[in-house]
CSV table of C-alpha atoms and ligand atoms in Angstrom, one decimal:
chain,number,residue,atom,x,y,z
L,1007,UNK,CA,14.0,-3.2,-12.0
L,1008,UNK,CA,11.5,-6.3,-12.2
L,1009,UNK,CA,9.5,-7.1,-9.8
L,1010,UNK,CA,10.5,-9.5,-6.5
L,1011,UNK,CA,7.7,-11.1,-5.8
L,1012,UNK,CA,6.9,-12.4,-2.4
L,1013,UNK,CA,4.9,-14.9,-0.8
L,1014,UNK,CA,1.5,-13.5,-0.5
L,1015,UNK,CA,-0.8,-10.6,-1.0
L,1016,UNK,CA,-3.5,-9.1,0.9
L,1017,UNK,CA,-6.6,-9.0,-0.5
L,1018,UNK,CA,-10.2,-7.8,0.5
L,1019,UNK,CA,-9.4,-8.9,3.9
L,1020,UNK,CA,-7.6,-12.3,3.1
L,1021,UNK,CA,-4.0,-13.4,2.7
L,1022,UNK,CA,-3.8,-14.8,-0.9
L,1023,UNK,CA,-0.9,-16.4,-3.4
L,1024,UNK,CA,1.0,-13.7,-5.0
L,1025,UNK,CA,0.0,-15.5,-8.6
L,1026,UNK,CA,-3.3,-15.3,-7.7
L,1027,UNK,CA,-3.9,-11.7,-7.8
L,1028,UNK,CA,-5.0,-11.1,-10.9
L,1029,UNK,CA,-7.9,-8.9,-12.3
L,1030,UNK,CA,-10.2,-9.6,-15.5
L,1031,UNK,CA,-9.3,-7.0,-18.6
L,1032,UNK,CA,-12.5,-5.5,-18.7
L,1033,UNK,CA,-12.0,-4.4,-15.0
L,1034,UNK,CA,-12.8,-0.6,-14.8
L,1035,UNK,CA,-9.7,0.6,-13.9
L,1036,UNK,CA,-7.6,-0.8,-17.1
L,1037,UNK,CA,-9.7,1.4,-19.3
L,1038,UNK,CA,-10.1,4.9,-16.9
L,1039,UNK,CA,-7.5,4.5,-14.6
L,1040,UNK,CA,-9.8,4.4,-11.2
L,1041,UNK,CA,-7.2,3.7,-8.6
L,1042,UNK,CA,-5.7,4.9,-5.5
L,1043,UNK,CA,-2.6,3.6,-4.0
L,1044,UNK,CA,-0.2,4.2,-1.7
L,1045,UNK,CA,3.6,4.3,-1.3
L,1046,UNK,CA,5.2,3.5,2.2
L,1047,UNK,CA,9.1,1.7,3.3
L,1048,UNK,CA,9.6,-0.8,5.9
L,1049,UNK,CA,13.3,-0.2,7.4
L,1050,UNK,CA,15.8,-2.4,9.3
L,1051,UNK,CA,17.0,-1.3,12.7
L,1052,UNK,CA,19.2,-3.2,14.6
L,1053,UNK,CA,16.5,-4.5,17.2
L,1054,UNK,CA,14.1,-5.1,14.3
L,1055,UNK,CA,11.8,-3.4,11.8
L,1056,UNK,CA,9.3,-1.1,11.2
L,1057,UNK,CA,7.2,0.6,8.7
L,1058,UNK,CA,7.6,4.4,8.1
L,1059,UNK,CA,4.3,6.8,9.0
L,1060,UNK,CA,2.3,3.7,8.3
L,1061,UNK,CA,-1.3,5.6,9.8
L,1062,UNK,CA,-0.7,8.9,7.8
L,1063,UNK,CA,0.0,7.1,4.7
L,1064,UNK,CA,-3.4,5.2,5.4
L,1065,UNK,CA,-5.0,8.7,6.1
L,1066,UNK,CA,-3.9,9.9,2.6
L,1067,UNK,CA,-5.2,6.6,0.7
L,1068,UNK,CA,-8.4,7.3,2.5
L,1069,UNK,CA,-8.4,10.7,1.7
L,1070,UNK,CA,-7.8,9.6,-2.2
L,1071,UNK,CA,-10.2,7.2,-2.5
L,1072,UNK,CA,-13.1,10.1,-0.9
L,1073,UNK,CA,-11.9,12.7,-3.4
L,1074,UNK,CA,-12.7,9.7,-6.1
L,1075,UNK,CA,-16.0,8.7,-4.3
L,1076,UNK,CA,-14.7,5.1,-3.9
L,1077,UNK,CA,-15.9,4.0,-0.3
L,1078,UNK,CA,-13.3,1.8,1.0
L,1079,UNK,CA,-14.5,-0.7,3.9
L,1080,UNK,CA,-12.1,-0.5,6.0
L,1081,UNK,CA,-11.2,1.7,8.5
L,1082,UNK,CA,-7.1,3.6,8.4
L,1083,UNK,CA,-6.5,1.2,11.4
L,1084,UNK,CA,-7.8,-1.9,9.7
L,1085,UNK,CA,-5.6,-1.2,6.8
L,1086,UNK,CA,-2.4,-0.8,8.8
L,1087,UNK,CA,-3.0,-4.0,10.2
L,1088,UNK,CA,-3.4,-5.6,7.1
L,1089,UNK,CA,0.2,-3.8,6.2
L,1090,UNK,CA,1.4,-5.3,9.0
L,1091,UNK,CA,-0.1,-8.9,8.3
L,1092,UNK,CA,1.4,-9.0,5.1
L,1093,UNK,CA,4.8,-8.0,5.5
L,1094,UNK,CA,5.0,-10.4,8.8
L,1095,UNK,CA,3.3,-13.1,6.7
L,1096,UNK,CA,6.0,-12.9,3.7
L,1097,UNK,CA,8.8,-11.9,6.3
L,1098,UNK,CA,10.7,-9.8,3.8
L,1099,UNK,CA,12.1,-6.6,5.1
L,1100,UNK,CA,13.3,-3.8,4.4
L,1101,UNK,CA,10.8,-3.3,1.7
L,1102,UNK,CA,8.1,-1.1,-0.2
L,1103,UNK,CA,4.5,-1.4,0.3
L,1104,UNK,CA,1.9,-1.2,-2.4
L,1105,UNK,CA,-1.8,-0.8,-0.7
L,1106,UNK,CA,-3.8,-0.1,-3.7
L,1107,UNK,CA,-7.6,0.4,-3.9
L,1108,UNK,CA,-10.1,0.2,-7.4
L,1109,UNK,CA,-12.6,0.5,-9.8
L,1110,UNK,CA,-13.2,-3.7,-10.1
L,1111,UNK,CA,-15.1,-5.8,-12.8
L,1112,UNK,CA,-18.4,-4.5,-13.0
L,1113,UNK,CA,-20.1,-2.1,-15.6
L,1114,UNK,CA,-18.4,-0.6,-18.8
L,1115,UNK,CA,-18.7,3.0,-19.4
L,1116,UNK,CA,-16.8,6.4,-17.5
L,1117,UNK,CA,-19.4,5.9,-14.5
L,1118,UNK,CA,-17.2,4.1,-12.1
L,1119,UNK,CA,-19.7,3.8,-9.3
L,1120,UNK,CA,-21.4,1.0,-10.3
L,1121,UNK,CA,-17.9,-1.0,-10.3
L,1122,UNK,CA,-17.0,-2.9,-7.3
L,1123,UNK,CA,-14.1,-1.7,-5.1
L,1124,UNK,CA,-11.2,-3.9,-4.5
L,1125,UNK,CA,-8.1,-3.6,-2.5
L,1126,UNK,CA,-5.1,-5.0,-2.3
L,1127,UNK,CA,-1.7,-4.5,-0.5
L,1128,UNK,CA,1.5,-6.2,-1.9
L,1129,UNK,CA,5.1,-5.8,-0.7
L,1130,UNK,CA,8.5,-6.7,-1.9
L,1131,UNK,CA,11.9,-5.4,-1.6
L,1132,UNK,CA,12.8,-2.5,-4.1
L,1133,UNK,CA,16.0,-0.2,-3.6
L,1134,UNK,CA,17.1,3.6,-4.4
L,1135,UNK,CA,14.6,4.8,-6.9
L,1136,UNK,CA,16.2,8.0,-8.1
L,1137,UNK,CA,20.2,7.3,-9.5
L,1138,UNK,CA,22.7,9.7,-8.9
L,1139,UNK,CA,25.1,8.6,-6.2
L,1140,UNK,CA,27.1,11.4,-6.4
L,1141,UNK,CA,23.8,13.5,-6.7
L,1142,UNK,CA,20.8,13.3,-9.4
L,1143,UNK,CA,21.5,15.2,-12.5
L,1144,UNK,CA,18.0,16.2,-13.4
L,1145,UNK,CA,15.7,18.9,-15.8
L,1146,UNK,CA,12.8,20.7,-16.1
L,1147,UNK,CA,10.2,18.7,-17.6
L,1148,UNK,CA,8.4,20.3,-21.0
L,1149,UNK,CA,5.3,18.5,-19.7
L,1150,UNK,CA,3.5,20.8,-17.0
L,1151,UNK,CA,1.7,19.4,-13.8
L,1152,UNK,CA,-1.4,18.6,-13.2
L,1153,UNK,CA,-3.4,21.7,-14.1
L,1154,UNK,CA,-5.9,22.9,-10.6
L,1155,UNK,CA,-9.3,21.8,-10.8
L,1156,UNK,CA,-8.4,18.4,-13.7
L,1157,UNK,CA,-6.8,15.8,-12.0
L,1158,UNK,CA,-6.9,16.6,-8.3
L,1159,UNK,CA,-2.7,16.2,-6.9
L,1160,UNK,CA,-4.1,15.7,-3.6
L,1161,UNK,CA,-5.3,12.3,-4.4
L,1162,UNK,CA,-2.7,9.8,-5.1
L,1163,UNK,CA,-4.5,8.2,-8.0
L,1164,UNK,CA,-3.4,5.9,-10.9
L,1165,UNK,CA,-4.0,8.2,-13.4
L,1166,UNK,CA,-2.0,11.2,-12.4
L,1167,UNK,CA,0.7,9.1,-13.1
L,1168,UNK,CA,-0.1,9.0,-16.9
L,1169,UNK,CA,1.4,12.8,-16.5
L,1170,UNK,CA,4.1,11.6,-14.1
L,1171,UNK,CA,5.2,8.6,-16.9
L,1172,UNK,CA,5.6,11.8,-19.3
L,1173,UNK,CA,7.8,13.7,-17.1
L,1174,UNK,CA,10.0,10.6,-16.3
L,1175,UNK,CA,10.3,9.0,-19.8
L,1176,UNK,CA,11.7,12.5,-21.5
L,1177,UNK,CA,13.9,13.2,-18.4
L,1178,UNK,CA,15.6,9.0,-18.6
L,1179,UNK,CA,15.3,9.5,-22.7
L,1180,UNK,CA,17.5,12.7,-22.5
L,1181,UNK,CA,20.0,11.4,-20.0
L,1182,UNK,CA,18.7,12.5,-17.1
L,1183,UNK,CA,17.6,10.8,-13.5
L,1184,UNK,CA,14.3,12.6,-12.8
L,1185,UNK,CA,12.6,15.8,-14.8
L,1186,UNK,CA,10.7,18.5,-12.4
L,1187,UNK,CA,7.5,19.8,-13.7
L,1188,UNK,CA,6.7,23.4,-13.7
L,1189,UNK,CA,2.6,24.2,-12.5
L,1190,UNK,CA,0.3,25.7,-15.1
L,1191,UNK,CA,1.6,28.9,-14.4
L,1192,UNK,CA,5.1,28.4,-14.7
L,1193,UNK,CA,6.0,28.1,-11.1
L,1194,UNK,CA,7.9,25.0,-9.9
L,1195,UNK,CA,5.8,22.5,-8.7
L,1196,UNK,CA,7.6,18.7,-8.1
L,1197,UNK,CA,9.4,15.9,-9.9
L,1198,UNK,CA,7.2,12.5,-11.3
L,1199,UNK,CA,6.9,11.1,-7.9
L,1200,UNK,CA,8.9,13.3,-5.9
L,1201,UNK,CA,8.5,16.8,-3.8
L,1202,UNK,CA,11.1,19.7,-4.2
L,1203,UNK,CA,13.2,21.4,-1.9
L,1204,UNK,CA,15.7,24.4,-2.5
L,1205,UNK,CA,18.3,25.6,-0.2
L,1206,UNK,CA,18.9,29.7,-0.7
L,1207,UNK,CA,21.0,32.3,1.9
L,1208,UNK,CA,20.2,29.1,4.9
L,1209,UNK,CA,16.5,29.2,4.0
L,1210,UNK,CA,14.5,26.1,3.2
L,1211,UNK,CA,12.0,26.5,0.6
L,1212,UNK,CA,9.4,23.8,-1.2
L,1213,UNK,CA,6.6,24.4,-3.2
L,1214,UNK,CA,3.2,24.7,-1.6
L,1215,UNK,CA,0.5,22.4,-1.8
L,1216,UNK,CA,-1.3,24.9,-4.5
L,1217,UNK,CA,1.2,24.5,-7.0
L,1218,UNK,CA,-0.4,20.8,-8.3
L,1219,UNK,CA,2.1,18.7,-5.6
L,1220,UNK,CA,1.1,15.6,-3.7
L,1221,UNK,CA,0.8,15.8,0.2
L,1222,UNK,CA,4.2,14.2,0.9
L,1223,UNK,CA,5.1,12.2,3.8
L,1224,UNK,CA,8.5,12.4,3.4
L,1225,UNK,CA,7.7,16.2,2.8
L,1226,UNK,CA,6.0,17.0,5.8
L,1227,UNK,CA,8.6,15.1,7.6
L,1228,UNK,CA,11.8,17.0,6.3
L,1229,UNK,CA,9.6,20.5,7.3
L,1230,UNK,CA,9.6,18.5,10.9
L,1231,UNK,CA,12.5,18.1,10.9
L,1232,UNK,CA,14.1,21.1,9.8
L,1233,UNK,CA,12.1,23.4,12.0
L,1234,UNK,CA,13.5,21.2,14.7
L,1235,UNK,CA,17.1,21.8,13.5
L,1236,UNK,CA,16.1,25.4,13.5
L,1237,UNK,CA,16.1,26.5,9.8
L,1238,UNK,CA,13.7,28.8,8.3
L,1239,UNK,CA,11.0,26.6,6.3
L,1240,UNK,CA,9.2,28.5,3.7
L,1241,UNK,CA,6.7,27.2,1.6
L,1242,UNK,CA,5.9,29.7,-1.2
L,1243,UNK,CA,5.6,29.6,-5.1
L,1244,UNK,CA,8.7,29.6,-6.4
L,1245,UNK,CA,10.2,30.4,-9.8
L,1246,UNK,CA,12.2,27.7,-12.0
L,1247,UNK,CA,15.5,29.9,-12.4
L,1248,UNK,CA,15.9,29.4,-8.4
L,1249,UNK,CA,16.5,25.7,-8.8
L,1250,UNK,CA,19.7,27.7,-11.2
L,1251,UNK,CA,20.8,29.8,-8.2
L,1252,UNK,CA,20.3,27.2,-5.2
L,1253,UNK,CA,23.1,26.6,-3.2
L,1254,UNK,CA,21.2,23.3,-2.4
L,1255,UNK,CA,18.5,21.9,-3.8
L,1256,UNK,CA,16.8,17.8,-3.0
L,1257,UNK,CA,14.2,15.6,-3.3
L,1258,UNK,CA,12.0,14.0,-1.2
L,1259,UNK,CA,9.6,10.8,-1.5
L,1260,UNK,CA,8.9,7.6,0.2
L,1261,UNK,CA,10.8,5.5,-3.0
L,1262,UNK,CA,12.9,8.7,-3.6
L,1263,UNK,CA,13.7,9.1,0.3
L,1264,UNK,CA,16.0,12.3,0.6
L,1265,UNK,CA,17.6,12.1,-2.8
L,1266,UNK,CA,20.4,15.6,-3.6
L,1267,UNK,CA,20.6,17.0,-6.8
L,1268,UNK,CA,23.5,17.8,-8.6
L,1269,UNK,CA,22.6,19.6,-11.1
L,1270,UNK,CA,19.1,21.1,-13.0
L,1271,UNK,CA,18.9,21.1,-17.0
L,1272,UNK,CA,23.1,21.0,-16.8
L,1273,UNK,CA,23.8,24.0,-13.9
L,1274,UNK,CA,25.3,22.6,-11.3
L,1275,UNK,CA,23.7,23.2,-8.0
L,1276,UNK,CA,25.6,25.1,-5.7
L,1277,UNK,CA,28.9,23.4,-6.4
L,1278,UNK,CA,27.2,19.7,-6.8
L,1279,UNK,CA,28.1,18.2,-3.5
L,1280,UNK,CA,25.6,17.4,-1.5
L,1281,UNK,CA,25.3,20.8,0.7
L,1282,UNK,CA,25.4,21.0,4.8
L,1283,UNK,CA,21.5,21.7,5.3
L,1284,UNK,CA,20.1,18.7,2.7
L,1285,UNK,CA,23.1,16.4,4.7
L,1286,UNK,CA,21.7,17.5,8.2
L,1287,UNK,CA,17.8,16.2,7.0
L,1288,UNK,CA,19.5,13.6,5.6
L,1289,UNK,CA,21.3,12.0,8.3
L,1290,UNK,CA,18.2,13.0,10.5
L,1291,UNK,CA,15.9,11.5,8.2
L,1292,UNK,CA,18.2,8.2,7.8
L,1293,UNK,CA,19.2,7.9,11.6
L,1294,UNK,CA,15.5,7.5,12.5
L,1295,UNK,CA,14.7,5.0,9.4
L,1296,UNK,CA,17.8,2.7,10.3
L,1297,UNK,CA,17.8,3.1,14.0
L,1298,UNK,CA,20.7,5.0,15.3
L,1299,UNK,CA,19.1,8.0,15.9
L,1300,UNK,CA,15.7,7.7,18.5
L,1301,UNK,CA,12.1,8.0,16.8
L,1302,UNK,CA,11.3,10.6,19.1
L,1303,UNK,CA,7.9,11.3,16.8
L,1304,UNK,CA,6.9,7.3,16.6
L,1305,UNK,CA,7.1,7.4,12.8
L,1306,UNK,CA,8.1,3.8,12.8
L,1307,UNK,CA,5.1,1.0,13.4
L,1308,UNK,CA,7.1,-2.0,14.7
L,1309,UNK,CA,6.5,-5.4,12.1
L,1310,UNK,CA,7.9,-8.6,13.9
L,1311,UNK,CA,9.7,-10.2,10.6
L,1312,UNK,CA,11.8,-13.6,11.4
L,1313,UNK,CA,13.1,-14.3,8.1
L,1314,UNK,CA,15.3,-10.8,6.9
L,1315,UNK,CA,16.3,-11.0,3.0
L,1316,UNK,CA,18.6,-8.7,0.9
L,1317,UNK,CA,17.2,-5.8,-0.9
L,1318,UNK,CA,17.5,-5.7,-4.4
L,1319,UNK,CA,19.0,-2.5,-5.8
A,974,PLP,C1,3.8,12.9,-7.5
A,974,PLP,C2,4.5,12.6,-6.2
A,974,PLP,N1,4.9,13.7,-5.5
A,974,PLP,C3,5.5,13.5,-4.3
A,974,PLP,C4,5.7,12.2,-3.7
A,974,PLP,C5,6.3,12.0,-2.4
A,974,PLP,O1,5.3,11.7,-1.4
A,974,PLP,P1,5.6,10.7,-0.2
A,974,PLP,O2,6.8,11.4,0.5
A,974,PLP,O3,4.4,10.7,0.6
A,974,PLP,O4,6.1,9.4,-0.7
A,974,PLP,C6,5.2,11.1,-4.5
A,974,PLP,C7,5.4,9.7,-3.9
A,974,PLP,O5,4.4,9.2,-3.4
A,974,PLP,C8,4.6,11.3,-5.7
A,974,PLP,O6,4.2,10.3,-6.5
């Protein structure tokens, strides 16, 4: 989907035209991918809007950019206002917020230290980011994940997604919606930008943080919410031929949201329909984002938007 753009863009502290944020080539992070970013929806209710687990998505930028060694100078609070600044100051909503931090024009070579640090944070409306109405029909990837101790998962950094662009373009190329990456030992770890969950005798299993996954939001929200449903969360390494023997099996992600899948490399899972334990997160999940169910954890940061426009799909 191309990009809607939107008004402005915050950057380094300052409001600026959309068109005017641009960077020179020989910026560090075109040639050695030095960036962390961030991922985060703003959601309609009917009394307003507000942006989803805005401070823990600014904990886990800050948290990137420390693995990286990129001193960011601003505070998570600072950069949550800023969120807030830009989406009230383009007045689109619901939409998808880009905060991205890098390795600026400054000196050639791997060394990015010497290159200054920039930040930005864009928004603009972007819809479901996973097809599959009915369901995704998905595969296992050939490409593995991240390997432990390469490219650290726990950092949401630009390059990761070099792997991620390899797991999505042989998954779209062979007809499917999203591919799932096994770890380096074989175990399942998570799609391209997405974490796993797999329903199995009323048990709800997802892959630990060891097995090369990101730190989810979404994820740790679902494992909220499920233990608050009462159902057995269990976060273990887990074997690929499970995803063949689910009776339920979804994905979860901030563009991805709580997304079921149908089917894995052609088995359907359980019997495709979306199964009663990924419907109850579901419904939770949505009820709080859109309003009609109370945000009794305060995931949503209120954003005072006059002017509402469509999102695209
Ligand atoms: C590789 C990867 N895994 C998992 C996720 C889901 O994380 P979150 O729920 O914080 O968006 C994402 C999206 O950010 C991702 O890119």
């Amino acid at each position: 989907m191309t990009i809607q753009t939107t008004a402005n863009i915050w950057h380094n502290g300052k409001l600026i035209p959309w068109d005017q944020a641009q960077i020179h080539v020989m910026s560090h992070v075109v040639h050695y991918g030095s960036s962390v970013f961030e991922g985060i929806r703003c959601y309609t209710q009917p009394n307003g809007a507000g942006v989803f687990r805005l401070p823990e998505h600014m904990a886990r930028l800050l948290d990137s950019a420390k693995i990286y060694r990129m001193p960011l100078p601003y505070t998570a609070e600072q950069l949550s206002a800023a969120v807030v600044d830009v989406i009230e100051a383009n007045g689109v909503t619901p939409c998808y917020i880009r905060p991205i931090a890098f390795r600026g024009y400054g000196e050639m070579g791997v060394n990015p230290l010497k290159s200054p640090v920039e930040v930005y944070i864009a928004n603009f409306p972007w819809g479901k980011y996973v097809h599959g109405d009915a369901g995704a029909d998905v595969c296992v990837s050939s490409w593995n994940r991240l390997a432990p101790n390469t490219m650290p998962s726990l950092a949401k950094a630009g390059a990761n997604y070099m792997n991620s662009q390899l797991i999505r373009m042989e998954a779209e190329i062979n007809g499917y919606s999203e591919g799932i990456a096994l770890d380096t030992n074989g175990y399942l770890s998570e799609g391209s930008g997405e974490n796993l969950f797999v329903v199995r005798g009323g048990v709800l299993y997802t892959t630990p943080l060891a097995n090369s996954v990101l730190n989810g939001i979404t994820r740790s929200s679902v494992i909220t919410l499920a233990r608050q449903l009462g159902i057995d969360v269990v976060e273990q390494a887990l074997p690929r031929e499970l995803l063949y023997i689910a009776d339920e099996a979804f994905f979860t992600g901030t563009a991805a949201e709580v997304t079921h899948l149908r089917s894995v490399d052609r088995i359907l899972v359980g019997d495709g329909t979306m199964g009663p334990i990924t419907k109850a997160l579901h419904d939770e999940f949505f009820g709080i984002v859109n309003g009609t169910r109370p945000d009794r954890h305060n995931w949503l940061t209120p954003v005072n938007v006059k002017v509402a426009e469509p999102v695209g799909v």
